[in-house]
Amino acid sequence: MLTINDFTMIKTKILYIVLAGVFSMISLKVKAQEEEIDNLNKVSATITNKSGDQLSDVYIKASKSRNTTITDKSGFFSLSVQDEDILIISRLGYENKLVYITEGALENETIVLKQWGVIKPEEAINISLGSLPFERITGSVERITGEELNDFPTAFTQEALAGRLSGLKSTYDNASPVSESFRNSIRNQEDIQIYVDGIPSSLVLTPAEVDDVVIAKDYGSSFMYGTLGASGAMLVNTKKGLPGGRSFRFRSRTGVRTSAFLPNTMNAQEYARNYNIALSNDGFSPIYTQNDISDYTTGANPVRNPNNNYYEDLIGGFSTYKHITGDFSGGNEGVQYFSHLGVYSTDGIEKVGDGRKLSRFRLNNNVRIKLGDAGIVNVGIGGSFNTTKEPRLNANEAFATMYSYPANALPYKINDSIYAITPEYGTNLLTDLAHGPIIEDTRRDAFARIGLDLNLDELIKGLTFKGLIGTYTLNVLSKQLQTRTANGNTELLYLVDRAEPVFTLNNDGTYTTTFRKFKAREPDNIWERYRDQVDRSQFINVNLHYNRDFNKNHKVIADLIFTNQKVTGSGLDQNLIFRNLGLRVNYLINQKYVLEGKLMNTPIRQLSKDERKTINYDAGIAWLLHKENFLNGSSWLNFLKLRANFGVQSRPVTQFFISENLYVDGPGATFGIVGASGGVGGQVRAFTAPDELLTPKQEYLSAGLDFQMFKSKINGQINYFNIRNYDQIIAPENLYALIPGQYVPLDNYGDSKFRGIDASISYNGKIGENLSFRIGVNAMYGDNHITASDNVNYPEQYRNINGNSESRILGLKAEGIFQNEAEIANAVPQLFGEVKPGDIKYKDFNNDGVVDEKDIHEIGNAPRMSYGINYMMQYKSWSLSIHGDGVLGGSYIEELHWNTGTNDYTTTLAKSWPVSNSLPRLTTLNNENNYRNSSFWLENADYFNLRSIMIAYTLPKALLNNLGVKEFTFSGSVKNPFVISYSKDRFMPSKEHGYTLHPVLKAFELGIQVSF
């Protein structure tokens, strides 16, 4: 088993090998340039973008002659090439382009490069397990290249997508450095399915290995994925080699990270003083004496009166990380290859113990083989090897403990050798982080895929067979330092002595400290198996693709698709199987009208056989308006497509209804979803879905415009969508509240609609000869309307969830804080428990003479609009990129200060009544009057999160070209530098992070990139 140190040594050796290879390639390149090559021809051309701007400093490499050059200020170049050669053309901000030399000459004297974000109508987009030209897609799709994502300081493609595309929402999931994960959703539906080179996957991909990402938002683009595509799909295409010689890119990034936000909590004396106030407000006697408070301040008795600052004591200033990648690609017209090698390492932000450590080794290989005119074989293989080492107390639990424990909860240590434990506070953070159980995980994941495209044109003109087979496997082996079994019980062991301190008051006012529940340290170096995980996924896709142009006015693309995915895993009660059989026909008439129809059978095996025969459908249209006579002559309009689609698709079923054996521990069988148990020793869930259950469905209407204007300077789209989820299978507990027992029958009862618009627009501009820039804005506005759910329906419609917007915030209208008993006596009675001075006063909304549940009404709404802003600029050899996102137009209920019991206090609670009226009185009890939704707790939810800033400098290409180097770039970047919001007590993009979850981190990074 490799240790972290072993892995670090391997990583270092790999780095040395990579660097040695770099210098070897430089010397070979220089030597190759010195050799004389016969039979060369001079070719020359001017390179522009679609707007007609002439592009300087464009790098051009001739594949076979191996000569290189760059364009001058007017975009002109001249280069010696062989009779049959390939030019590889690249420039920052533009997609790479291949230009073929035939008989020593270029076909055109002007070469046009496609700028990032610019629409290319005839470009084929990979959607729905096939491809269609962009102008013929009837749904909403957006595309972004992997090179664009490289300006975000992250090792995760999903994070780099934040704020880039309309309708796509990226949120922080686990923020711990060794367990980082991010979630993406489209139009507020569930997490979207990710397809990597056509295979459903959950791989951790870095932007360096990504060619492009396509977001398929609606049924016009995601329908053929079946139930998995109902929420939209993210299609990730990894890089492939180019038929034009060898290229190598080395990239190294090193950075430090620190918390973007940490709470401000009271120290021990402040807490004791305010907790006494809370007790007094509740009618109890204070428990902290003035001597206690004084000892907290002076530190005179640190064992009995500790004054901990968990964030300062346990959290370091910074954690470090390194990310090194090397990409090698090339080939000829027959075979192309691409290899990605990445090494990533990071540590946690705790400064006690060995901390948290992660090392990841990533490999991705793609090979494309052309079988003459018969077809193409695509092969991909790779995976990753990860090792983590961290305390058994995971990062989220550690930070939740820091937030919930007051500063005087318990001392870390009683003396030099004994650490404190108490019944009330069961976690000593110092022992658990620095001297407690440790977990080491070894994670190995691997993938393999092979695709075959066969040209069947001789059999049927325009017919192609496309087949794809892939497999993904994940093995996680975990071991834990310090477990033992004593008297049949598993007990965690610690490497220090632990005991509960008991303090006895002496006559002179001092205390004698004794111990109870003493637990001696256990011998170390005892490693035992902790948990294992084995996941498997197999996928097959067969597609008969028909592409036929009968004449210029009648063109047909059709796909007959079969897919089957089987998922097995240690976390599943039964295997998952997703099987689809579908047909798509796309018909282009007169080069400007598109008609599209789709049919799909997606059987859900948990349901009855009749329901498995359900046929889903989708129909779409598109109108290429820019080709109409009334717009064809418009100089300002380059492209304009009006499109719409409507369809119904089955939704996946998460509950397991069919009979199955469960290999789990337990005394009895479980029946139903909620679960009535019976039978000692039974391990079989013996039930099936009722025959009357219907397939849950999603109805999708989408309409929009794609446009390009003013010589391709302005590009964008705008969309309207109406998504209905109905016949959802739920266990409607509120509808059957009177049925005795635990079993609740399943029913098709959920029905909701999410309606809104999303849009994106970008502008590519140029100022003078040297400054070019691109600014993009995207936004989505949407609201969910609940038609039917198992929520209770009240006679007062304004109180109901059903029939109203889900984004509404329901609560009471607050009218300040009661200052004395006289105000309470003269006010309308409030029926939420005893009311005291310092409690919140509410309005009698329905004027019935009392304040009760019937006065709950709409007091605000959650944010309905999200947006992203992106800016990229290049000036001579400098480049700058800025990305951010946020939400507008909403509120949230701030529950941060609903403190009860002995929970920690934030410093804001010092403003509680009677100090000010900004917060109600402190209490140790569950105050039903104050701690409920009301306008008193309503806060503005608007924020803007600056996600990243990167500035880079590239050495002049004229200098590099003489050295045989394509690019040498230095970069500096920062991630999450600040958030603009109305709240100083929250990290608004993810309000729980920093409190009950590990804080989101900000990062500062330096990097270099070298290409040959």
mmCIF file of N, CA and C in Angstrom, residues 269 273 289-301 305:
data_model
loop_
_atom_site.group_PDB
_atom_site.id
_atom_site.type_symbol
_atom_site.label_atom_id
_atom_site.label_comp_id
_atom_site.label_asym_id
_atom_site.label_seq_id
_atom_site.Cartn_x
_atom_site.Cartn_y
_atom_site.Cartn_z
ATOM 1 N N GLN A 269 -15.836 34.966 28.495
ATOM 2 C CA GLN A 269 -16.454 35.911 29.421
ATOM 3 C C GLN A 269 -17.702 36.553 28.820
ATOM 4 N N ARG A 273 -21.480 35.982 30.431
ATOM 5 C CA ARG A 273 -22.277 37.147 30.794
ATOM 6 C C ARG A 273 -23.637 37.115 30.088
ATOM 7 N N THR A 289 -20.613 32.922 38.124
ATOM 8 C CA THR A 289 -20.353 33.956 39.122
ATOM 9 C C THR A 289 -19.422 35.015 38.524
ATOM 10 N N GLN A 290 -19.308 36.100 39.260
ATOM 11 C CA GLN A 290 -18.387 37.143 38.812
ATOM 12 C C GLN A 290 -16.949 36.644 38.843
ATOM 13 N N ASN A 291 -16.636 35.741 39.785
ATOM 14 C CA ASN A 291 -15.294 35.152 39.823
ATOM 15 C C ASN A 291 -15.042 34.318 38.564
ATOM 16 N N ASP A 292 -16.074 33.571 38.136
ATOM 17 C CA ASP A 292 -15.940 32.802 36.899
ATOM 18 C C ASP A 292 -15.610 33.732 35.732
ATOM 19 N N ILE A 293 -16.376 34.795 35.613
ATOM 20 C CA ILE A 293 -16.179 35.725 34.502
ATOM 21 C C ILE A 293 -14.808 36.367 34.574
ATOM 22 N N SER A 294 -14.372 36.673 35.790
ATOM 23 C CA SER A 294 -13.040 37.251 35.952
ATOM 24 C C SER A 294 -11.956 36.250 35.564
ATOM 25 N N ASP A 295 -12.145 34.972 35.965
ATOM 26 C CA ASP A 295 -11.155 33.955 35.613
ATOM 27 C C ASP A 295 -11.112 33.709 34.106
ATOM 28 N N TYR A 296 -12.251 33.801 33.423
ATOM 29 C CA TYR A 296 -12.247 33.698 31.961
ATOM 30 C C TYR A 296 -11.387 34.795 31.354
ATOM 31 N N THR A 297 -11.456 35.979 31.977
ATOM 32 C CA THR A 297 -10.726 37.127 31.436
ATOM 33 C C THR A 297 -9.237 37.023 31.703
ATOM 34 N N THR A 298 -8.877 36.645 32.940
ATOM 35 C CA THR A 298 -7.463 36.632 33.332
ATOM 36 C C THR A 298 -6.766 35.324 33.000
ATOM 37 N N GLY A 299 -7.554 34.238 32.794
ATOM 38 C CA GLY A 299 -6.942 32.935 32.557
ATOM 39 C C GLY A 299 -6.380 32.311 33.808
ATOM 40 N N ALA A 300 -6.891 32.724 34.981
ATOM 41 C CA ALA A 300 -6.338 32.247 36.243
ATOM 42 C C ALA A 300 -6.608 30.767 36.474
ATOM 43 N N ASN A 301 -7.704 30.249 35.958
ATOM 44 C CA ASN A 301 -8.055 28.843 36.164
ATOM 45 C C ASN A 301 -8.451 28.240 34.824
ATOM 46 N N ASN A 305 -12.160 27.144 34.036
ATOM 47 C CA ASN A 305 -12.700 28.281 33.300
ATOM 48 C C ASN A 305 -11.910 28.500 32.004
#
